[in-house]
């Protein structure tokens, strides 16, 4: 089968890590008999330098035409003083919006090989950790009405948290479907004791539930969820929540694994078309130095194979290859600990590609 992938390397370490992710895909193609075609596109600071805009129209058009989008990272100090609409981050928001990517999937995986990097006490993560946060990405308070008004106490500002039944229903379906493919436990996180929008959220999630009788659904208030994530993260399988709560909880969930260079993400639309990217930024401090960890990006490619292309065996092979290299004691600089063998970005990519087999 042939797949066309729009590739946005972006800024900073973006090109370093994307190069290695392409190696992985090419190797998957060779081993499993697929063809992956890459179309390189500009977005972020480099696009501003070349075209005066962080998100050129031709990049959007090419992404829409592709079977999936692979993104490195955007941004850096060079563009920090630009006005809001010209900043590299606008490229991400623009792509999410124009591609209709409403479901953000962020797995928090602690590989047993990296247990020492975890910030929690050993008993809390014995045997590793594998949970998935599903965050609604195009609604809620980030997109609700906002503004300022004069009051007797001076100027006031407001942002409205608003969700429609349809917005909640479609993200709930994504989360239930995912739970079906995992351990069949789903926790919906809200603040229904206080917020009207959360009460609607909870009602709609409950309405979707009967279609998935095998999934054990529970509800949790967001303050409790924040606490439970550090107290006992293994109680969670899939967490589904709105844009604002998801922004905070997915960062919390990923950071308890202690390794920003290991965590992938997917943003999907209704047809499972997706944009895949590591959760970290462009790390300008280490760009071009052959020290960036490419594994978050390589694991993002694994998610692309699984969720957009439906290639589960190939996705398993990518994840197994990453674990194999770790098991052999190889570490990039960010994961280094005494007794391990150091490897650079390129060597990591070569070793992972070589470890991919049927
Ligand atoms: P960052 O994630 O880029 O870096 C934080 C720290 O983690 C740095 O010390 C960096 O060297 C390290 N790090 C990050 N990824 C790594 C990897 N793969 N291997 C080894 N070490 C890694 O966050 P930041 O410093 O806050 O932001 C830098 C730039 O990235 C900013 O311009 C920011 O706006 C942008 N950013 C972009 C995205 C994105 O494109 N999705 C996300 C976050 C931040």
Coordinates of C-alpha atoms and ligand atoms in Angstrom, one line a residue, residues 13 17 71-77 79-80 87-89 92 96 260-262 277-287 291-297 332-335, ligand 1:
X13 CA 15.4 20.2 16.7
X17 CA 14.1 14.4 14.9
X71 CA 5.2 17.5 12.5
X72 CA 8.5 18.2 14.4
X73 CA 8.2 21.4 16.5
X74 CA 7.9 25.1 15.8
X75 CA 9.2 28.2 17.5
X76 CA 12.4 29.7 19.0
X77 CA 13.8 32.9 20.4
X79 CA 10.7 34.8 16.5
X80 CA 9.7 35.6 20.1
X87 CA 4.3 33.8 15.8
X88 CA 5.3 30.3 14.9
X89 CA 2.7 28.8 17.3
X92 CA -0.1 24.8 15.0
X96 CA -5.5 22.0 14.0
X260 CA 9.8 14.7 27.7
X261 CA 11.8 13.2 24.8
X262 CA 9.8 10.0 24.9
X277 CA 4.0 15.1 16.7
X278 CA 6.1 14.8 19.8
X279 CA 4.8 16.7 22.8
X280 CA 8.0 18.6 23.4
X281 CA 9.0 21.9 21.7
X282 CA 11.7 22.9 19.4
X283 CA 14.5 22.8 22.1
X284 CA 16.6 25.6 20.4
X285 CA 19.3 24.9 23.1
X286 CA 20.2 21.6 21.5
X287 CA 19.2 22.1 17.8
X291 CA 21.8 15.1 20.9
X292 CA 18.0 15.5 20.7
X293 CA 16.0 12.3 21.5
X294 CA 14.1 11.3 18.4
X295 CA 12.0 8.7 20.2
X296 CA 8.9 10.8 20.9
X297 CA 8.7 11.5 17.1
X332 CA 20.2 9.6 24.4
X333 CA 21.6 12.4 26.5
X334 CA 18.3 13.3 28.2
X335 CA 17.9 9.7 29.5
Ligands
LIG1 P1 11.0 22.4 24.8 O1 10.1 21.3 25.0 O2 11.4 22.8 23.5 O3 12.3 22.2 25.7 C1 12.3 22.1 27.1 C2 13.6 21.3 27.6 O4 13.5 20.0 27.2 C3 14.9 21.9 27.0 O5 15.9 21.9 27.9 C4 15.1 21.0 25.8 O6 16.5 20.9 25.4 C5 14.6 19.6 26.3 N1 14.1 18.8 25.3 C6 12.9 19.0 24.6 N2 12.8 18.0 23.6 C7 13.9 17.2 23.7 C8 14.3 16.1 23.0 N3 13.6 15.5 22.0 N4 15.5 15.5 23.4 C9 16.2 16.0 24.4 N5 15.8 17.1 25.1 C10 14.7 17.7 24.8 O7 10.2 23.6 25.5 P2 10.6 25.2 25.6 O8 12.1 25.4 25.9 O9 9.7 25.8 26.6 O10 10.2 25.8 24.2 C11 11.2 26.0 23.2 C12 10.4 26.5 21.9 O11 9.5 25.5 21.5 C13 9.6 27.7 22.2 O12 9.7 28.6 21.1 C14 8.2 27.2 22.3 O13 7.2 28.1 22.0 C15 8.2 26.0 21.3 N6 7.2 24.9 21.6 C16 6.7 24.3 20.5 C17 5.9 23.3 20.7 C18 5.4 22.6 19.4 O14 5.8 22.9 18.3 N7 4.4 21.7 19.5 C19 5.5 22.8 21.9 C20 6.1 23.4 23.0 C21 7.0 24.5 22.9

